[in-house]
Short mmCIF file of C-alpha atoms in Angstrom, two decimals:
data_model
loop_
_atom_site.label_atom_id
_atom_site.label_comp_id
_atom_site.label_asym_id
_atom_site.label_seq_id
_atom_site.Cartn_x
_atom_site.Cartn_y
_atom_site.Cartn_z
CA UNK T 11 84.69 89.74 -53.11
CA UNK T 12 87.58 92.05 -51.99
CA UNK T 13 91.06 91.30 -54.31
CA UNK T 14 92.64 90.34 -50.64
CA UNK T 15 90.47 87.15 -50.35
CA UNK T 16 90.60 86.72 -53.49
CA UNK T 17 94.57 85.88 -53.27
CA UNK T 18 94.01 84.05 -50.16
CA UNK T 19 91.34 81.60 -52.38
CA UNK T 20 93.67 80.76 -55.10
CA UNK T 21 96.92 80.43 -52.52
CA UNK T 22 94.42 78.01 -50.43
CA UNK T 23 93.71 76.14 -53.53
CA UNK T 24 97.29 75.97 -55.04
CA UNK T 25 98.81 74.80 -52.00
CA UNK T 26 96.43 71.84 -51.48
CA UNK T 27 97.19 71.13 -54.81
CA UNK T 28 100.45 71.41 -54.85
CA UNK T 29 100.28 69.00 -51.58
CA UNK T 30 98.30 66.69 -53.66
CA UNK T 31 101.04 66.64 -56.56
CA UNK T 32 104.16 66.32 -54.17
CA UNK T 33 102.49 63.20 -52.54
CA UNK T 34 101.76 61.24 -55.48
CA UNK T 35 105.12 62.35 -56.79
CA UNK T 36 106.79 61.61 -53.52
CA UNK T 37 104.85 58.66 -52.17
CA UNK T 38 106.90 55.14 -52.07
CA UNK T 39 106.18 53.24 -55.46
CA UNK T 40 104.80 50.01 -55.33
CA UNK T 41 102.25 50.45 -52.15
CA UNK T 42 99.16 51.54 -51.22
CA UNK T 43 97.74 53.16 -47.69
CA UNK T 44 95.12 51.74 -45.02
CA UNK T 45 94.06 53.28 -41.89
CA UNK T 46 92.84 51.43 -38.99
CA UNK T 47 91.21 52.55 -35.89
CA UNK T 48 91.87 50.92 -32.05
CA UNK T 49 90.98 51.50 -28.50
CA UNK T 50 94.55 51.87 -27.43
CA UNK T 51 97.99 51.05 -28.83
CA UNK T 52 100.71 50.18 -26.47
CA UNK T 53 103.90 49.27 -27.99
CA UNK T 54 102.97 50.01 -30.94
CA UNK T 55 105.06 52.44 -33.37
CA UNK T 56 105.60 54.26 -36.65
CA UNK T 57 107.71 51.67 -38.59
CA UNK T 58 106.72 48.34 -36.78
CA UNK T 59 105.47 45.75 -38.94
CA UNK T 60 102.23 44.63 -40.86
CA UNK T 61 101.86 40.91 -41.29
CA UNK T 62 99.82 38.25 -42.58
CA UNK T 63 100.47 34.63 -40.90
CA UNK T 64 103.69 36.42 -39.79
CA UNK T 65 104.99 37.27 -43.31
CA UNK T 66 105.89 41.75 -43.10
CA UNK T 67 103.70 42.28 -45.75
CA UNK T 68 104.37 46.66 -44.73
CA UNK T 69 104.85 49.52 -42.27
CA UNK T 70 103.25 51.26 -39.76
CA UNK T 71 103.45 54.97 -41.09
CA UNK T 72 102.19 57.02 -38.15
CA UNK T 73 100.07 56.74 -35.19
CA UNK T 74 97.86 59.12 -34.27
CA UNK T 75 95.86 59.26 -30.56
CA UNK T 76 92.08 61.07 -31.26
CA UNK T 77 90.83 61.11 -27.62
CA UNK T 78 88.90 57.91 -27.77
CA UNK T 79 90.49 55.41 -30.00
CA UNK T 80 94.11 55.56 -31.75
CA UNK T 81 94.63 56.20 -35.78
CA UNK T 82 97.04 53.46 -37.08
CA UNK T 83 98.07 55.10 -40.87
CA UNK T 84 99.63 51.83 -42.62
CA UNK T 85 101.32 51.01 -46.14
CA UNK T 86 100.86 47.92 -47.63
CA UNK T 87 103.31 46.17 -50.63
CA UNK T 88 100.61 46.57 -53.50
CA UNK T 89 102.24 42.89 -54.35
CA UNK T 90 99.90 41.62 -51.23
CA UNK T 91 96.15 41.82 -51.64
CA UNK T 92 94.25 42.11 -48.13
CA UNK T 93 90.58 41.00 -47.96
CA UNK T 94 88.00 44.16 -48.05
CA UNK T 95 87.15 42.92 -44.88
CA UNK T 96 90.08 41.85 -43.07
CA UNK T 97 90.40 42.38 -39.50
CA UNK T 98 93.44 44.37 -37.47
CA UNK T 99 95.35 42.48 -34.33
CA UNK T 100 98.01 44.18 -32.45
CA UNK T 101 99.89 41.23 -31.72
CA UNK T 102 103.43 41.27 -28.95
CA UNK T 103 105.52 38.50 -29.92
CA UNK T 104 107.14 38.29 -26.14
CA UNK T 105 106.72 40.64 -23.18
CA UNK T 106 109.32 43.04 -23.76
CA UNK T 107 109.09 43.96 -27.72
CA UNK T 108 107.86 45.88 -30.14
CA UNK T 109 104.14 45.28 -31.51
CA UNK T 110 103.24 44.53 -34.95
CA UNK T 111 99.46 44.14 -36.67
CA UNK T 112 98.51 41.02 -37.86
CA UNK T 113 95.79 41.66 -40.91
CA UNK T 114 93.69 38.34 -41.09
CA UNK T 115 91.96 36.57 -42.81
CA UNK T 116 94.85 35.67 -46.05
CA UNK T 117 93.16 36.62 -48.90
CA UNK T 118 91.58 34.13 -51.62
CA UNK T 119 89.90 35.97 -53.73
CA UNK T 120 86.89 38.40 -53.86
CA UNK T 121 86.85 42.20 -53.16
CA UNK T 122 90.40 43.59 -52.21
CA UNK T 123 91.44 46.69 -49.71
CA UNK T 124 92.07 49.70 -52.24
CA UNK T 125 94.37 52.49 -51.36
CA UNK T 126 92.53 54.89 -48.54
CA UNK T 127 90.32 51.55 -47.01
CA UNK T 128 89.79 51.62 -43.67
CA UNK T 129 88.98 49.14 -41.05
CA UNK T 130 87.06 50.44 -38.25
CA UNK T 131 87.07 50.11 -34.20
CA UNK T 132 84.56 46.43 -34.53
CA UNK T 133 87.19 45.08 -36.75
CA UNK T 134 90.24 45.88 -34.58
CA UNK T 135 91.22 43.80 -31.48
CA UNK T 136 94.03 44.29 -28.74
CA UNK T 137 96.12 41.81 -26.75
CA UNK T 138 95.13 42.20 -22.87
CA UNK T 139 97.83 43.78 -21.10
CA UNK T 140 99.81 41.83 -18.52
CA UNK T 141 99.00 44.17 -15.59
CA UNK T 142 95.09 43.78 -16.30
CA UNK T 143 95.93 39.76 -15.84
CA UNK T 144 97.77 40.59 -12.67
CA UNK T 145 94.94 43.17 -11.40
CA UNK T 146 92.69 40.15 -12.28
CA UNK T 147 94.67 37.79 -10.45
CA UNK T 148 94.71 40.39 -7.37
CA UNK T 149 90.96 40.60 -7.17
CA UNK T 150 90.19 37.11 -8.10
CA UNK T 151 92.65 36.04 -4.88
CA UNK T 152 91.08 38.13 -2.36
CA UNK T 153 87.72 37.70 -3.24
CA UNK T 154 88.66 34.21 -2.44
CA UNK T 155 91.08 35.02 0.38
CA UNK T 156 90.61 35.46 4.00
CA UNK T 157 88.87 38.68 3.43
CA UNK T 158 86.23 37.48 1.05
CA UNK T 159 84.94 34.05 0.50
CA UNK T 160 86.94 32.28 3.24
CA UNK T 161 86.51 34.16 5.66
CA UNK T 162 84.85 31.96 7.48
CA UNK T 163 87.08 28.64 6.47
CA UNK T 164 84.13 27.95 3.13
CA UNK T 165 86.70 27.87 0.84
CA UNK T 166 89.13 25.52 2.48
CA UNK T 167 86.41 23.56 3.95
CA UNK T 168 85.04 23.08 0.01
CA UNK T 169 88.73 22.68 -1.16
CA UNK T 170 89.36 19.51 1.83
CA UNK T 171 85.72 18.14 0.82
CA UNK T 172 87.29 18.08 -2.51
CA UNK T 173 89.83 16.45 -1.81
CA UNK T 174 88.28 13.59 0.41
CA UNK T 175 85.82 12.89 -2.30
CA UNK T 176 88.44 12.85 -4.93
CA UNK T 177 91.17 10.71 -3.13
CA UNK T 178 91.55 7.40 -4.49
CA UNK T 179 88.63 7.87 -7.58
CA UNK T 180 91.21 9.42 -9.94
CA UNK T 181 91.06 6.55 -12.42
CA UNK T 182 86.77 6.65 -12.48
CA UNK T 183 87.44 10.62 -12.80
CA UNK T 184 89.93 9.72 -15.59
CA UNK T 185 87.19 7.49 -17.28
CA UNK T 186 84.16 10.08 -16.70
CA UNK T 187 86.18 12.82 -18.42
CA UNK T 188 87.56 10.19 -21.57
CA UNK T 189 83.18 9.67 -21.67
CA UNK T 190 82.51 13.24 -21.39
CA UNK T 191 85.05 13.90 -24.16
CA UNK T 192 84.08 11.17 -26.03
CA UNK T 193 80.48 12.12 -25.99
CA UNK T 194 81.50 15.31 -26.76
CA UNK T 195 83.50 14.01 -30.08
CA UNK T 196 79.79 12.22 -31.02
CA UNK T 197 78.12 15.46 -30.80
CA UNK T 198 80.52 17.28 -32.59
CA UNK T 199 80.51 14.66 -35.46
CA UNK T 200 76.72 14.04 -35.91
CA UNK T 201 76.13 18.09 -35.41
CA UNK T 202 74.64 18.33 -39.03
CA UNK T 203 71.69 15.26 -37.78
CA UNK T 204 71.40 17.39 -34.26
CA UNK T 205 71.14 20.82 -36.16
CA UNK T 206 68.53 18.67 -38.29
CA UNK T 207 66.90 17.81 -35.01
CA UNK T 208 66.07 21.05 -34.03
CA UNK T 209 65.19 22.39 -37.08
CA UNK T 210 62.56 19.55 -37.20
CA UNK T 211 61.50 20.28 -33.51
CA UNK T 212 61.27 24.24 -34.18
CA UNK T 213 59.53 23.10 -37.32
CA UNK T 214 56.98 21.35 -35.35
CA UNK T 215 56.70 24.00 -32.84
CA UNK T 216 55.66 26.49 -36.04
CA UNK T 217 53.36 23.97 -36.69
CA UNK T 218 51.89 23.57 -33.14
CA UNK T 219 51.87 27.89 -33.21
CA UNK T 220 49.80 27.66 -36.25
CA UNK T 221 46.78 25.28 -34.69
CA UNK T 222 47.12 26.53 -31.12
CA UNK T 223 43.32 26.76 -30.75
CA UNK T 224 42.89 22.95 -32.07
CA UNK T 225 45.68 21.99 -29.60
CA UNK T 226 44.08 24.07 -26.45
CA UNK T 227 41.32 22.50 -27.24
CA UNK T 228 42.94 18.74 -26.99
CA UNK T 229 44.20 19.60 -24.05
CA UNK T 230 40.62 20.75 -22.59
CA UNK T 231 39.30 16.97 -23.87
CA UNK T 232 42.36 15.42 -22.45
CA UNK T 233 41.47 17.34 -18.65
CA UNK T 234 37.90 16.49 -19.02
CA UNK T 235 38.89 12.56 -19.78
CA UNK T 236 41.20 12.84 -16.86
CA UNK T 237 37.92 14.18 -14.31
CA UNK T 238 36.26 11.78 -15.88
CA UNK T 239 38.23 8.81 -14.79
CA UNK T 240 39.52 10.39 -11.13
CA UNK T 241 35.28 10.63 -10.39
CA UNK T 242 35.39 7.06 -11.48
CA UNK T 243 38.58 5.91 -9.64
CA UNK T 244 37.02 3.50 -7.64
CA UNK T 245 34.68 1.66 -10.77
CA UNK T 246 38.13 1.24 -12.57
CA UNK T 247 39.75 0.26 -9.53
CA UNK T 248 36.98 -2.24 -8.85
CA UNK T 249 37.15 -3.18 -13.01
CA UNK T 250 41.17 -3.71 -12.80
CA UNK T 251 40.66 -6.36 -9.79
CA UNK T 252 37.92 -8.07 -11.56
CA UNK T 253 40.46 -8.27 -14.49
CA UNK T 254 43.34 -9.80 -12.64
CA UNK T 255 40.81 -12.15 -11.18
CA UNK T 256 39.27 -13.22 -14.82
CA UNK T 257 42.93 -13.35 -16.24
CA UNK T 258 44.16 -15.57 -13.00
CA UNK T 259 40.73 -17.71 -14.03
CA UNK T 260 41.73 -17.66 -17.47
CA UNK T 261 45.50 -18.31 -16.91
CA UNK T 262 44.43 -21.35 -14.54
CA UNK T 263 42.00 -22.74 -17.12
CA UNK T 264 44.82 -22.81 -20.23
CA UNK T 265 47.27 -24.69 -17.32
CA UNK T 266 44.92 -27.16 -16.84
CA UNK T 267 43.22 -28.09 -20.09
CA UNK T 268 46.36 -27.62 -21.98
CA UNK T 269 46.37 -30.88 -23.84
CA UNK T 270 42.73 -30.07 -24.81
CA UNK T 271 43.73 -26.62 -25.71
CA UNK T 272 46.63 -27.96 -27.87
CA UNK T 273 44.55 -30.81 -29.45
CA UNK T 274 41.59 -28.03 -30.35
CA UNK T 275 44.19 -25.63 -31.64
CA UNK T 276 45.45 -28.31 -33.98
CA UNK T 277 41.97 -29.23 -35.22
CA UNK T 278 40.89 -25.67 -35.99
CA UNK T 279 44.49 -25.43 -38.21
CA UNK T 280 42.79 -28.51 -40.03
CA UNK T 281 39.72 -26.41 -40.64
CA UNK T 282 41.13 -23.60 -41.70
CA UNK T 283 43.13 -25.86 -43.95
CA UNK T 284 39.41 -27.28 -45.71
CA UNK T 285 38.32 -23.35 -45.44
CA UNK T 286 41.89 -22.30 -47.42
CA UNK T 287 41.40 -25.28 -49.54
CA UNK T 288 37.79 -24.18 -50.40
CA UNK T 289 37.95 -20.71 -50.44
CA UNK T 290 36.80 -20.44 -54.10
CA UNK T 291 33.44 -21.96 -52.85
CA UNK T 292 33.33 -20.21 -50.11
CA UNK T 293 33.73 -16.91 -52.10
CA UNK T 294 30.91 -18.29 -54.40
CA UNK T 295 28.32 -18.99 -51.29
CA UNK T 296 29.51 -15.43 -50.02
CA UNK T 297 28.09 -14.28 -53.78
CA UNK T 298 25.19 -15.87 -53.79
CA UNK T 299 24.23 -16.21 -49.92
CA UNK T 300 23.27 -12.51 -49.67
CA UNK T 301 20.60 -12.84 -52.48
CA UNK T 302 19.25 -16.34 -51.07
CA UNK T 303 18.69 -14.43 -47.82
CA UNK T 304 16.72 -12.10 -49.34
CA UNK T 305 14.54 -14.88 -51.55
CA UNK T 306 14.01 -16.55 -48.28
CA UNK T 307 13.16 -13.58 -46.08
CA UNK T 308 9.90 -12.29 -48.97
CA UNK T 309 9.43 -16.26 -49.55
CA UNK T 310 7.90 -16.28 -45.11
CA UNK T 311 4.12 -15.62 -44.99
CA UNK T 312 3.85 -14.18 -41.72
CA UNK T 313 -0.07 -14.53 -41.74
CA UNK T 314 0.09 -18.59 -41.83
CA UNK T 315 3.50 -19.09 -40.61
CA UNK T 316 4.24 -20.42 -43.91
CA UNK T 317 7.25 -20.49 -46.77
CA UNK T 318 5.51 -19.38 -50.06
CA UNK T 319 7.39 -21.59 -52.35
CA UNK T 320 6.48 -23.44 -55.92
CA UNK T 321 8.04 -26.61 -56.28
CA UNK T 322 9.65 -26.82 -59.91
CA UNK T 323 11.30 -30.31 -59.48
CA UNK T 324 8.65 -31.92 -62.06
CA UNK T 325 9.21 -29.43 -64.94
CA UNK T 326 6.44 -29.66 -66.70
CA UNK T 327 3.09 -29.64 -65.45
CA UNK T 328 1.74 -31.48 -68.40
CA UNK T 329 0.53 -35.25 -67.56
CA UNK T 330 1.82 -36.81 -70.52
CA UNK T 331 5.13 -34.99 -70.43
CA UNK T 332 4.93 -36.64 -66.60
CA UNK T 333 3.85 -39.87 -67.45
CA UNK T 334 6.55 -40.38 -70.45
CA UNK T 335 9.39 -38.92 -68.38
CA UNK T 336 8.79 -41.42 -65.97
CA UNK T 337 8.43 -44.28 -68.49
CA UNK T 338 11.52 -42.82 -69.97
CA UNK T 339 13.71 -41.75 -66.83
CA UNK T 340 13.19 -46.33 -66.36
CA UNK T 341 15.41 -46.57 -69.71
CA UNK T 342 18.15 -44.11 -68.90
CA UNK T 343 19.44 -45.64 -65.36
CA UNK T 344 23.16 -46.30 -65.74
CA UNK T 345 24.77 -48.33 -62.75
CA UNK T 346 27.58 -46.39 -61.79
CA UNK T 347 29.40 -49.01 -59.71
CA UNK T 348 31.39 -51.82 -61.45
CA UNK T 349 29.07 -54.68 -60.60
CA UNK T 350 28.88 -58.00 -62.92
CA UNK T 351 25.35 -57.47 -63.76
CA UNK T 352 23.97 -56.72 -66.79
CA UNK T 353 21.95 -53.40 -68.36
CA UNK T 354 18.40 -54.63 -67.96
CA UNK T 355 17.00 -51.18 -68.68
CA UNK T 356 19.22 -50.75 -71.94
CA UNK T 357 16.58 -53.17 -74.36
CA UNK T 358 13.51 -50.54 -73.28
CA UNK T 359 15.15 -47.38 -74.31
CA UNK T 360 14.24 -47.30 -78.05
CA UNK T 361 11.16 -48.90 -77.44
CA UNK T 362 10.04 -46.40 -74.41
CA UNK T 363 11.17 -43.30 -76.74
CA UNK T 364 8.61 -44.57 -79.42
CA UNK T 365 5.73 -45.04 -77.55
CA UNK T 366 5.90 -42.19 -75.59
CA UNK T 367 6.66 -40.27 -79.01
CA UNK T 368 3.25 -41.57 -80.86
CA UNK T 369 1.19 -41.85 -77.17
CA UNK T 370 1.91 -37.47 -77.07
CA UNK T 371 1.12 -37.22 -80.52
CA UNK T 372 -2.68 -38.97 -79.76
CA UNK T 373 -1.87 -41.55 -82.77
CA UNK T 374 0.10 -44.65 -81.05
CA UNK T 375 -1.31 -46.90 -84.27
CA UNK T 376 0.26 -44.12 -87.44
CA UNK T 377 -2.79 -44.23 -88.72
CA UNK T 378 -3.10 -40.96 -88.92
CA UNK T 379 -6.36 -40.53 -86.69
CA UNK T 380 -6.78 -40.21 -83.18
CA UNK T 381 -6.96 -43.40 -81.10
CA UNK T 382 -9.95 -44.13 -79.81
CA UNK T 383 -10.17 -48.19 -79.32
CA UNK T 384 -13.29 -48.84 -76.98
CA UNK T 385 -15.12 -46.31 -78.92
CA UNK T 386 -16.26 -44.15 -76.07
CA UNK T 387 -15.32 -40.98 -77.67
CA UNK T 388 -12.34 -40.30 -75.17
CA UNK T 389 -8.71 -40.51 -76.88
CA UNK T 390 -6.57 -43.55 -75.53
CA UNK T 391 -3.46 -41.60 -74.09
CA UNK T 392 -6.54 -39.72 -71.78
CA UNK T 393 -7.85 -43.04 -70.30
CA UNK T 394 -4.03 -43.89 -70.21
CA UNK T 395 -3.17 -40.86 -68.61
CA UNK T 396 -6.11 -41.11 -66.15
CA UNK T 397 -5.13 -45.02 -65.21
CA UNK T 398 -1.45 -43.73 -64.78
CA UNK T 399 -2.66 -40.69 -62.52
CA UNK T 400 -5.34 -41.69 -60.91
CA UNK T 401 -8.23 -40.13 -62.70
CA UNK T 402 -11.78 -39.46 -61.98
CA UNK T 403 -14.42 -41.88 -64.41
CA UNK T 404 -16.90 -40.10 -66.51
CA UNK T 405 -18.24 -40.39 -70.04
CA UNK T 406 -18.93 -43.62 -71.96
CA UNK T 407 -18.31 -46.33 -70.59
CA UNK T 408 -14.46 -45.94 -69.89
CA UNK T 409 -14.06 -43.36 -67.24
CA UNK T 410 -12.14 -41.16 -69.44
CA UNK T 411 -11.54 -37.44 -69.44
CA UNK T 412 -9.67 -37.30 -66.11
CA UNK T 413 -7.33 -34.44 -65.58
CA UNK T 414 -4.81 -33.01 -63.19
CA UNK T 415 -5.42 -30.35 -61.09
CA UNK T 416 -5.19 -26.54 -62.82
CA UNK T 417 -5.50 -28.51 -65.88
CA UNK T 418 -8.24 -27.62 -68.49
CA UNK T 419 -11.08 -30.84 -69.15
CA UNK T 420 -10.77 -32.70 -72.24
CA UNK T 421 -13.99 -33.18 -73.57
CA UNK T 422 -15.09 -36.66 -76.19
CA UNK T 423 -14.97 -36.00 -79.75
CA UNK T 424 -18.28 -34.11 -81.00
CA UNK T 425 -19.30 -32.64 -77.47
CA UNK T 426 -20.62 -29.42 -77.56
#
């Protein structure tokens, strides 16, 4: 490197420094610099104002056009933090003044605008300029004029319409609008419940998405039911008359028995008072019913027609157990109702319960042998039994050794 360039290095480097130096030396105590960017900047100069809610919180330093937008060099009081991202409004207090910016939102707490921030062109807005109204104004009027919409008379013809429709409703106008505003007010209040609405719905719509195969196919079985009943139109047509008819029947029938209807209505209520009132034996028969079914259904012989069933009313098969049970059932009758007459069976109960007692034991006499008193070898409470029951005669003399059916023979003493 040649000593020339050299020189011109280190006097390129000392003078930025020296810049450096003699603007922090120089630069107004107390503030701190931020540079905003915007499309245009009419009426706006170096030393107009920078507010917040109208308060001139600083200065507009410099303003500097770049081609396409406008650089807007501000200092701020460093007593008056600015949001980091506050937005820039060139604001004109009347028509004919000077323009200040208006930094918004006021800051309350969070991240502040350090010294060098800068707000760029989508944070920057600009008040429309009153010759872009009137150009609006201009166009708006003859697009409407006689050289645009009404050029044909459309425009008045809409605006007398108007007015004929309008004239003389101005108080249901007054109330629609009050509704409209009022309805309005209800949305505006129960927008948290609406939000929740459609939240739910696009909820429900996810869930739809998710199952759109199940839900095609519902709507395939829903267009196949529908065929279905348009190629049978005129069987449900036919069905829906017969209906009316049978309910016109019906409705006829309850008009004219409607005493009897009323009368049977208040007899079933008494049955179903008995059925609540039973319902315990109810539930029992419900218990047991099933099984006795089933008892019944194997008890049918379907060879002879028959129920296969074994009387067990008698107990025991045994003819003495019979024949003293029925000498002793005589001597345990109790008269249940309250008539003056006395017990007549009461005097044969003790006397029934011993004979039957020593006539089963084969020794009526205690003596310790079997009773045999004619002597014909067959014991007395056999010929007894035999008399009782009907029994067949046979050996010695005395017909003895009769016996029930099923029943083994009882053969005399000593025979083989």
């Amino acid at each position: 490197m040649s000593g020339s360039l050299q020189r011109a290095v280190a006097l390129t480097a000392a003078f930025v420094l020296l810049v450096a130096v003699g603007w922090t030396v120089l630069r107004p105590a107390g503030q701190y610099r931020v540079t905003a960017f915007f499309d245009e900047t009419v009426g706006l100069y170096p030393g107009s104002d920078v507010r917040v809610l109208g308060i001139a919180i600083g200065t507009i330093d410099d303003v500097v056009p770049l081609g396409d937008r406008v650089r807007v060099e501000m200092s701020i009081d460093e007593d008056y933090d600015v949001p980091a991202d506050a937005d820039a409004i060139i604001l004109a207090p009347s028509l004919v003044s000077d323009r200040y910016v208006q930094l918004s939102p006021v800051y309350d707490g969070g991240a502040a605008m350090e010294d060098g921030a800068e707000i760029p062109l989508d944070r920057t807005a600009i008040p429309v300029e009153l010759d872009a109204v009137y150009g609006a104004l201009d166009e708006l009027s003859a697009a409407l004029g006689p050289t645009g919409a009404n050029a044909n008379g459309a425009l008045s013809d809409l605006v007398d319409v108007g007015a004929a429709n309008l004239e003389g409703n101005g108080d249901e106008l007054n109330r629609t609008l009050t509704g409209f505003s009022q309805a309005v007010e209800t949305l505006a209040e129960n927008r948290d419940d609406l939000f929740g609405s459609l939240e739910n719905l696009q909820t429900f719509t996810s869930a739809l998405a998710t199952i759109d195969a199940q839900v095609g196919q519902f709507n395939d079985n829903m267009a196949a039911v529908a065929d279905l009943l348009e190629g049978e139109r005129a069987d449900l047509q036919e069905a829906v008359a017969l209906l009316s008819d049978a309910l016109g029947d019906v409705a006829g029938f309850v008009r004219d028995n409607t005493a009897l209807l009323t009368t049977n209505v208040d007899r079933l209520a008494d049955v179903t008072l008995v059925l609540v009132q039973q319902r315990a034996k109810l539930a029992e028969v419900l218990d047991v019913a099933p099984a006795a079914l089933s008892n019944l259904a194997r008890a049918y012989n379907p060879d002879f027609g028959t129920l296969d069933t074994r009387d067990n009313g008698l107990g025991s098969l045994n003819a003495e157990v019979v024949v003293c049970g029925l000498l002793a059932q005589a001597g345990r009758i109790e008269l249940q109702l309250p008539l003056p007459l006395p017990d007549l069976t009461g005097p044969l109960r003790d006397t029934v319960q011993d004979v039957c007692s020593r006539l089963l034991s084969g020794d009526a006499d205690a003596n310790g042998t079997v009773d045999d008193l004619n002597g014909n070898g067959v014991p007395d409470y056999e010929e007894l039994r035999d008399a009782l029951l009907g029994g067949g005669g046979g050996g010695g003399g005395g017909g003895g050794g009769g016996i029930l059916p099923g029943l083994p023979p009882v053969l005399p003493a000593g025979a083989p």
